[in-house]
């Protein structure tokens, strides 16, 4: 359970991200324990949070890293990740980024289109290198029952459609400077049920049977990320159910001898260890509503404005006060700059500190300087 050292918070500039490093370490230990199958290789999707203090702990725990830009590869190298533990994904890798990744001797490129494959082959040739490549497949998993799967559909920009895959595999195998490793998938994010992952395993099993029959084998299968967390109850399950997650792949994925499975978890690794701490500037009484106007806004945490997401709000200055309803809003000149409507919270006064929970993933890293605001800073718990 995250404890907020409220006395230490007094006098700090707000807003800031508070990272509970003890919880992060417990989460990482749990991943190591539950992913103990030696064929399983867990990578951290750095786009969720690239704070150096957070990254150092993840690197120390022995995870690899999944990057989607040259800047992320730089951040990963700075945090001590070795090149061979880096995979590089994304639909639009620039020539400079490809060159940089090859110089860093990264472990694998996850390739999403034929022109990209050809450019990687060309640049690797110029550099006298061979690029390890996995092809990102769009598994077209039926979304009717799972509307949260947003990246695995046919009309999506991500991945290679199943019909185009055979020609792409042939191409990858035929190119001189490409070392074809296998297939990559990523079906979506914030998935809190087991079924989509079972469906993914079944798709992979079917593809492996089909291609093995044609004499094509894959040394690595990358199943992506997407494991969700409990935003409504950050204390009920502060560590996601990794046991069930890895067991699902262990039980359903039919692996070939010597095959590795790569996982790329982002949100589930870091979301619960981070909170955005903000100070109440004013309590404004409307005719029917009370507004708590806080000094954090969508520039510090954009998920509510961007995805209509809700982060649990706590009044950590007055946790046991009498309950009232408040709209908790930020100072930015956008009406979407709102963290919660009719939130039932202990009496809020000017100067109180509020915690927006479960903000460790896609929080600080998405901060902007809109309205010429300062970026939020970060504070760490004792480890
Ligand atoms: C974003 C992303 C991930 C991580 O997703 P989470 O939902 O945060 O686990 C993994 N793989 C790829 C290719 C991604 O784009």
Coordinates of C-alpha atoms and ligand atoms in Angstrom, one line a residue:
X1 CA 0.0 0.0 0.0
X2 CA 1.4 3.4 -1.0
X3 CA 2.0 5.7 2.0
X4 CA 2.3 9.4 1.2
X5 CA 4.9 11.2 3.3
X6 CA 2.7 14.2 3.6
X7 CA 5.1 16.1 6.0
X8 CA 7.9 15.8 3.4
X9 CA 5.6 17.0 0.7
X10 CA 5.1 20.4 2.5
X11 CA 7.1 23.1 0.8
X12 CA 7.7 21.1 -2.4
X13 CA 6.7 22.8 -5.7
X14 CA 3.5 21.3 -7.0
X15 CA 2.4 19.5 -9.0
X16 CA 4.8 16.6 -9.0
X17 CA 4.8 12.8 -9.6
X18 CA 5.4 10.7 -6.6
X19 CA 6.8 7.2 -7.3
X20 CA 6.5 4.5 -4.7
X21 CA 9.8 2.6 -5.4
X22 CA 9.0 -0.1 -2.9
X23 CA 5.8 -1.0 -4.8
X24 CA 7.7 -0.8 -8.1
X25 CA 10.3 -3.3 -6.7
X26 CA 7.6 -5.6 -5.4
X27 CA 5.9 -5.5 -8.8
X28 CA 9.2 -6.3 -10.6
X29 CA 9.9 -9.2 -8.1
X30 CA 6.4 -10.5 -8.9
X31 CA 7.1 -10.4 -12.6
X32 CA 10.3 -12.3 -12.2
X33 CA 8.6 -14.9 -10.0
X34 CA 5.6 -15.4 -12.3
X35 CA 7.5 -15.3 -15.6
X36 CA 10.0 -17.9 -14.4
X37 CA 9.5 -20.1 -17.5
X38 CA 13.1 -19.9 -19.0
X39 CA 11.7 -19.4 -22.5
X40 CA 9.9 -16.2 -21.4
X41 CA 11.7 -12.9 -21.9
X42 CA 10.0 -9.8 -20.4
X43 CA 10.6 -6.4 -21.9
X44 CA 9.4 -3.1 -20.5
X45 CA 7.6 -0.8 -22.9
X46 CA 9.5 2.4 -22.1
X47 CA 6.8 4.6 -23.7
X48 CA 4.8 4.2 -20.5
X49 CA 7.3 6.0 -18.3
X50 CA 10.9 6.9 -19.1
X51 CA 11.7 8.7 -15.8
X52 CA 15.4 7.8 -15.2
X53 CA 14.7 7.0 -11.5
X54 CA 12.0 4.5 -12.6
X55 CA 14.1 3.1 -15.5
X56 CA 17.1 2.4 -13.3
X57 CA 15.0 0.1 -11.1
X58 CA 13.5 -1.7 -14.1
X59 CA 16.9 -2.2 -15.6
X60 CA 18.4 -3.5 -12.3
X61 CA 15.6 -6.1 -12.2
X62 CA 16.9 -7.6 -15.4
X63 CA 14.0 -6.7 -17.8
X64 CA 14.7 -5.9 -21.5
X65 CA 13.1 -2.9 -23.1
X66 CA 10.7 -2.1 -25.9
X67 CA 11.3 1.2 -27.7
X68 CA 9.2 3.1 -30.3
X69 CA 11.6 5.9 -31.1
X70 CA 15.3 6.7 -31.3
X71 CA 14.9 8.9 -28.3
X72 CA 13.6 6.0 -26.3
X73 CA 16.6 3.9 -27.4
X74 CA 18.8 6.7 -26.1
X75 CA 16.9 6.8 -22.8
X76 CA 17.2 3.0 -22.5
X77 CA 21.0 3.0 -23.2
X78 CA 21.4 5.9 -20.7
X79 CA 19.6 3.8 -18.0
X80 CA 22.0 1.0 -18.6
X81 CA 20.0 -1.4 -20.8
X82 CA 22.3 -3.3 -23.2
X83 CA 21.7 -3.0 -26.9
X84 CA 20.8 -6.7 -27.3
X85 CA 18.0 -6.3 -24.8
X86 CA 16.3 -3.6 -26.8
X87 CA 13.6 -4.2 -29.4
X88 CA 12.5 -1.3 -31.6
X89 CA 8.9 -1.1 -32.8
X90 CA 6.7 1.5 -34.5
X91 CA 5.1 2.2 -37.9
X92 CA 7.3 5.1 -38.8
X93 CA 11.0 4.6 -38.1
X94 CA 13.1 7.3 -39.7
X95 CA 16.4 6.5 -41.5
X96 CA 18.3 8.2 -38.7
X97 CA 16.6 6.1 -36.0
X98 CA 17.3 2.9 -38.0
X99 CA 20.9 3.8 -38.2
X100 CA 21.1 4.7 -34.6
X101 CA 19.5 1.4 -33.6
X102 CA 21.9 -0.6 -35.8
X103 CA 24.8 1.3 -34.2
X104 CA 23.5 0.3 -30.8
X105 CA 23.3 -3.4 -31.9
X106 CA 19.7 -3.7 -30.8
X107 CA 18.2 -7.2 -30.4
X108 CA 15.4 -6.9 -32.9
X109 CA 13.4 -4.5 -35.1
X110 CA 9.7 -5.1 -35.1
X111 CA 8.8 -4.3 -38.7
X112 CA 5.4 -3.1 -39.8
X113 CA 5.6 -2.7 -43.6
X114 CA 7.4 -3.9 -46.7
X115 CA 9.0 -0.5 -47.5
X116 CA 10.3 -0.3 -43.9
X117 CA 11.8 -3.8 -44.3
X118 CA 13.6 -2.8 -47.5
X119 CA 15.0 0.4 -46.0
X120 CA 16.3 -1.5 -42.9
X121 CA 17.9 -4.0 -45.3
X122 CA 19.5 -1.2 -47.3
X123 CA 20.8 0.7 -44.3
X124 CA 22.1 -2.4 -42.6
X125 CA 23.9 -3.3 -45.9
X126 CA 25.6 0.2 -46.0
X127 CA 26.7 -0.3 -42.4
X128 CA 28.0 -3.9 -43.0
X129 CA 25.5 -5.2 -40.5
X130 CA 22.7 -7.7 -40.4
X131 CA 19.4 -6.5 -38.8
X132 CA 17.4 -8.9 -36.6
X133 CA 13.8 -8.5 -37.6
X134 CA 10.4 -9.7 -36.4
X135 CA 7.3 -9.0 -38.5
X136 CA 4.5 -7.3 -36.7
X137 CA 1.3 -9.1 -37.5
X138 CA -2.2 -7.6 -37.3
X139 CA -4.0 -10.7 -36.0
X140 CA -7.5 -9.2 -36.8
X141 CA -8.9 -10.5 -33.5
X142 CA -12.6 -9.9 -33.4
X143 CA -13.4 -6.8 -31.5
X144 CA -17.1 -7.2 -31.2
X145 CA -16.8 -8.7 -27.8
X146 CA -13.8 -6.7 -26.8
X147 CA -14.1 -3.1 -27.7
X148 CA -10.9 -2.3 -25.8
X149 CA -8.9 -4.0 -28.4
X150 CA -8.1 -1.1 -30.6
X151 CA -4.8 -2.0 -32.3
X152 CA -5.5 -5.5 -33.6
X153 CA -8.1 -4.7 -36.2
X154 CA -7.9 -4.9 -40.0
X155 CA -8.4 -1.2 -40.6
X156 CA -5.8 -0.2 -38.1
X157 CA -2.5 1.4 -39.2
X158 CA -0.5 -1.1 -37.1
X159 CA 1.0 -4.3 -38.3
X160 CA 0.8 -6.5 -41.4
X161 CA -2.5 -8.0 -42.5
X162 CA -2.6 -11.8 -42.4
X163 CA -3.2 -12.0 -46.2
X164 CA 0.0 -10.0 -46.9
X165 CA 2.1 -11.9 -44.3
X166 CA 3.3 -14.9 -46.5
X167 CA 4.9 -12.6 -49.1
X168 CA 6.4 -10.5 -46.4
X169 CA 8.0 -13.5 -44.7
X170 CA 9.4 -14.7 -48.0
X171 CA 10.8 -11.2 -48.6
X172 CA 12.4 -11.1 -45.1
X173 CA 14.0 -14.4 -45.5
X174 CA 15.4 -13.5 -49.0
X175 CA 17.1 -10.3 -48.0
X176 CA 20.8 -10.4 -47.4
X177 CA 21.0 -8.0 -44.5
X178 CA 18.0 -9.2 -42.6
X179 CA 18.0 -12.0 -40.0
X180 CA 14.4 -13.1 -39.8
X181 CA 13.5 -14.0 -36.2
X182 CA 9.8 -14.4 -36.1
X183 CA 6.5 -12.7 -35.4
X184 CA 5.4 -9.8 -33.3
X185 CA 1.9 -9.1 -32.0
X186 CA 0.3 -6.4 -29.8
X187 CA -3.4 -6.5 -29.6
X188 CA -4.2 -3.5 -27.4
X189 CA -3.9 -2.0 -24.0
X190 CA -5.7 -2.0 -20.6
X191 CA -6.9 -5.5 -21.2
X192 CA -8.3 -6.8 -17.9
X193 CA -9.8 -10.1 -19.1
X194 CA -8.0 -13.3 -20.0
X195 CA -9.9 -14.2 -23.1
X196 CA -8.2 -11.8 -25.6
X197 CA -4.9 -13.3 -24.6
X198 CA -6.2 -16.8 -25.1
X199 CA -7.5 -15.7 -28.5
X200 CA -4.1 -14.3 -29.3
X201 CA -2.4 -17.6 -28.3
X202 CA -4.8 -19.6 -30.5
X203 CA -4.1 -17.3 -33.5
X204 CA -0.4 -17.8 -33.0
X205 CA -0.8 -21.6 -32.7
X206 CA -2.7 -21.6 -36.0
X207 CA -0.1 -19.4 -37.8
X208 CA 2.7 -21.6 -36.5
X209 CA 1.1 -24.8 -37.8
X210 CA 0.4 -23.2 -41.1
X211 CA 3.9 -21.9 -41.6
X212 CA 5.7 -24.9 -40.2
X213 CA 3.9 -27.0 -42.8
X214 CA 5.5 -24.8 -45.4
X215 CA 8.9 -25.2 -43.8
X216 CA 9.0 -21.8 -42.2
X217 CA 10.0 -21.6 -38.5
X218 CA 10.2 -18.8 -36.0
X219 CA 12.9 -18.6 -33.4
X220 CA 11.0 -15.9 -31.5
X221 CA 7.4 -15.0 -30.8
X222 CA 6.6 -11.6 -29.4
X223 CA 3.2 -11.3 -27.8
X224 CA 3.3 -7.6 -27.0
X225 CA 1.9 -6.0 -23.9
X226 CA -1.6 -4.8 -22.9
X227 CA -2.2 -6.2 -19.4
X228 CA -4.5 -3.8 -17.7
X229 CA -4.6 -2.5 -14.1
X230 CA -7.4 -1.6 -11.6
X231 CA -7.8 2.2 -11.9
X232 CA -10.9 2.2 -9.6
X233 CA -9.1 0.4 -6.7
X234 CA -5.4 1.1 -6.7
X235 CA -5.1 -0.4 -3.2
X236 CA -7.1 -3.6 -3.8
X237 CA -4.7 -5.1 -6.3
X238 CA -1.6 -2.8 -6.4
X239 CA 0.2 -5.5 -8.3
X240 CA -1.6 -6.8 -11.4
X241 CA -2.3 -10.5 -11.7
X242 CA 0.9 -11.5 -13.5
X243 CA 0.5 -15.1 -12.2
X244 CA -2.7 -15.5 -14.3
X245 CA -1.3 -13.5 -17.2
X246 CA 1.9 -15.6 -17.7
X247 CA 0.0 -18.8 -16.9
X248 CA -2.3 -18.1 -19.8
X249 CA 0.6 -18.0 -22.3
X250 CA 2.2 -20.9 -20.6
X251 CA -1.0 -23.0 -20.9
X252 CA -2.2 -21.9 -24.3
X253 CA 0.8 -21.1 -26.4
X254 CA 2.2 -24.2 -28.2
X255 CA 5.9 -23.4 -28.4
X256 CA 8.5 -25.2 -30.6
X257 CA 11.8 -26.4 -29.3
X258 CA 14.2 -23.6 -28.6
X259 CA 11.6 -20.9 -29.2
X260 CA 11.5 -17.8 -27.1
X261 CA 8.5 -15.7 -26.1
X262 CA 8.9 -12.0 -25.7
X263 CA 6.5 -9.9 -23.6
X264 CA 6.3 -6.1 -23.7
X265 CA 4.6 -4.8 -20.7
X266 CA 4.2 -1.1 -20.1
X267 CA 1.2 0.0 -18.0
X268 CA 1.1 -3.0 -15.7
X269 CA 4.7 -2.5 -14.6
X270 CA 4.6 1.2 -13.6
X271 CA 1.0 2.5 -13.4
X272 CA 0.2 1.8 -9.8
X273 CA 3.5 3.0 -8.4
X274 CA 2.9 6.6 -9.5
X275 CA 0.6 9.3 -8.3
X276 CA 0.3 12.9 -9.4
X277 CA 0.3 15.2 -6.3
X278 CA -1.4 18.5 -6.8
X279 CA -2.3 21.4 -4.5
X280 CA -5.8 22.9 -4.2
X281 CA -5.7 26.5 -5.2
X282 CA -9.4 27.5 -4.7
X283 CA -12.6 25.9 -3.6
X284 CA -15.2 27.7 -5.8
X285 CA -18.9 27.4 -4.8
X286 CA -21.1 27.3 -7.9
X287 CA -24.9 27.4 -7.6
X288 CA -25.3 23.7 -7.7
X289 CA -21.7 22.4 -7.5
X290 CA -18.5 22.9 -5.6
X291 CA -15.3 23.0 -7.7
X292 CA -11.9 22.1 -6.3
X293 CA -9.5 24.0 -8.6
X294 CA -6.1 22.4 -8.4
X295 CA -2.7 23.4 -9.8
X296 CA -2.3 20.3 -11.9
X297 CA -4.0 20.2 -15.3
X298 CA -4.2 18.2 -18.5
X299 CA -0.7 19.3 -19.2
X300 CA 0.5 17.2 -16.3
X301 CA -1.8 14.2 -16.8
X302 CA -3.6 14.1 -20.1
X303 CA -5.3 10.7 -19.8
X304 CA -8.7 12.1 -18.5
X305 CA -8.9 14.7 -21.3
X306 CA -7.5 12.4 -24.0
X307 CA -9.2 9.1 -23.2
X308 CA -11.9 10.0 -20.8
X309 CA -9.9 8.0 -18.3
X310 CA -10.6 8.3 -14.6
X311 CA -7.9 8.3 -11.9
X312 CA -8.9 7.8 -8.3
X313 CA -8.6 11.0 -6.4
X314 CA -7.7 11.2 -2.7
X315 CA -7.4 14.1 -0.3
X316 CA -4.2 13.2 1.4
X317 CA -4.2 16.3 3.6
X318 CA -7.6 15.6 5.2
X319 CA -8.2 11.9 4.6
X320 CA -10.9 11.5 7.3
X321 CA -12.9 14.7 6.8
X322 CA -16.7 14.9 6.2
X323 CA -17.6 13.9 2.7
X324 CA -18.8 16.3 0.0
X325 CA -19.2 16.3 -3.7
X326 CA -16.7 18.2 -5.8
X327 CA -15.8 18.6 -9.4
X328 CA -12.0 18.5 -9.5
X329 CA -10.7 20.7 -12.3
X330 CA -7.3 22.0 -13.5
X331 CA -6.3 25.6 -14.5
X332 CA -5.9 25.0 -18.2
X333 CA -8.1 27.0 -20.7
X334 CA -9.9 23.9 -22.0
X335 CA -13.2 22.5 -20.6
X336 CA -11.8 19.0 -20.9
X337 CA -9.3 19.9 -18.2
X338 CA -11.2 18.1 -15.6
X339 CA -10.1 15.2 -13.4
X340 CA -13.4 14.2 -11.9
X341 CA -17.1 15.2 -11.7
X342 CA -19.1 14.8 -8.5
X343 CA -16.2 13.2 -6.7
X344 CA -17.2 12.3 -3.1
X345 CA -14.2 13.5 -1.1
X346 CA -13.3 14.5 2.4
X347 CA -13.8 18.3 2.9
X348 CA -11.3 20.1 0.7
X349 CA -9.7 23.4 1.7
X350 CA -7.3 25.7 -0.1
X351 CA -3.7 24.3 0.3
X352 CA -4.8 20.7 0.6
X353 CA -2.8 18.1 -1.4
X354 CA -4.7 15.7 -3.6
X355 CA -3.3 12.5 -5.0
X356 CA -4.4 11.3 -8.5
X357 CA -3.7 7.6 -8.2
X358 CA -2.5 5.0 -10.8
X359 CA -0.7 7.7 -12.8
X360 CA 2.7 6.0 -13.2
X361 CA 2.0 4.9 -16.8
X362 CA 1.3 7.4 -19.6
X363 CA 1.3 10.2 -17.1
X364 CA 4.6 12.1 -16.7
X365 CA 5.9 11.0 -20.1
X366 CA 2.9 12.6 -21.8
X367 CA 3.2 16.0 -20.0
X368 CA 3.3 19.1 -22.2
X369 CA 4.1 22.8 -21.8
X370 CA 0.8 24.0 -23.2
X371 CA -0.1 27.4 -21.7
X372 CA 3.7 27.8 -21.2
X373 CA 3.5 25.7 -18.0
X374 CA 6.5 24.1 -16.3
X375 CA 6.7 20.3 -16.7
X376 CA 5.9 18.4 -13.5
X377 CA 8.9 17.2 -11.5
X378 CA 9.2 13.9 -9.7
X379 CA 9.8 12.7 -6.1
X380 CA 10.7 9.2 -5.0
X381 CA 9.8 7.3 -1.9
X382 CA 12.5 5.8 0.2
X383 CA 13.3 2.4 -1.4
Ligands
LIG1 C1 2.4 0.4 -26.1 C2 2.9 -0.8 -26.5 C3 3.2 -1.8 -25.6 C4 2.8 -1.6 -24.1 O1 1.5 -1.6 -23.9 P1 0.9 -1.6 -22.4 O2 -0.6 -1.6 -22.7 O3 1.3 -0.4 -21.7 O4 1.4 -2.9 -21.8 C5 3.8 -3.0 -26.0 N1 4.1 -3.2 -27.3 C6 3.9 -2.3 -28.2 C7 4.3 -2.6 -29.6 C8 3.3 -1.1 -27.9 O5 3.0 -0.2 -28.8

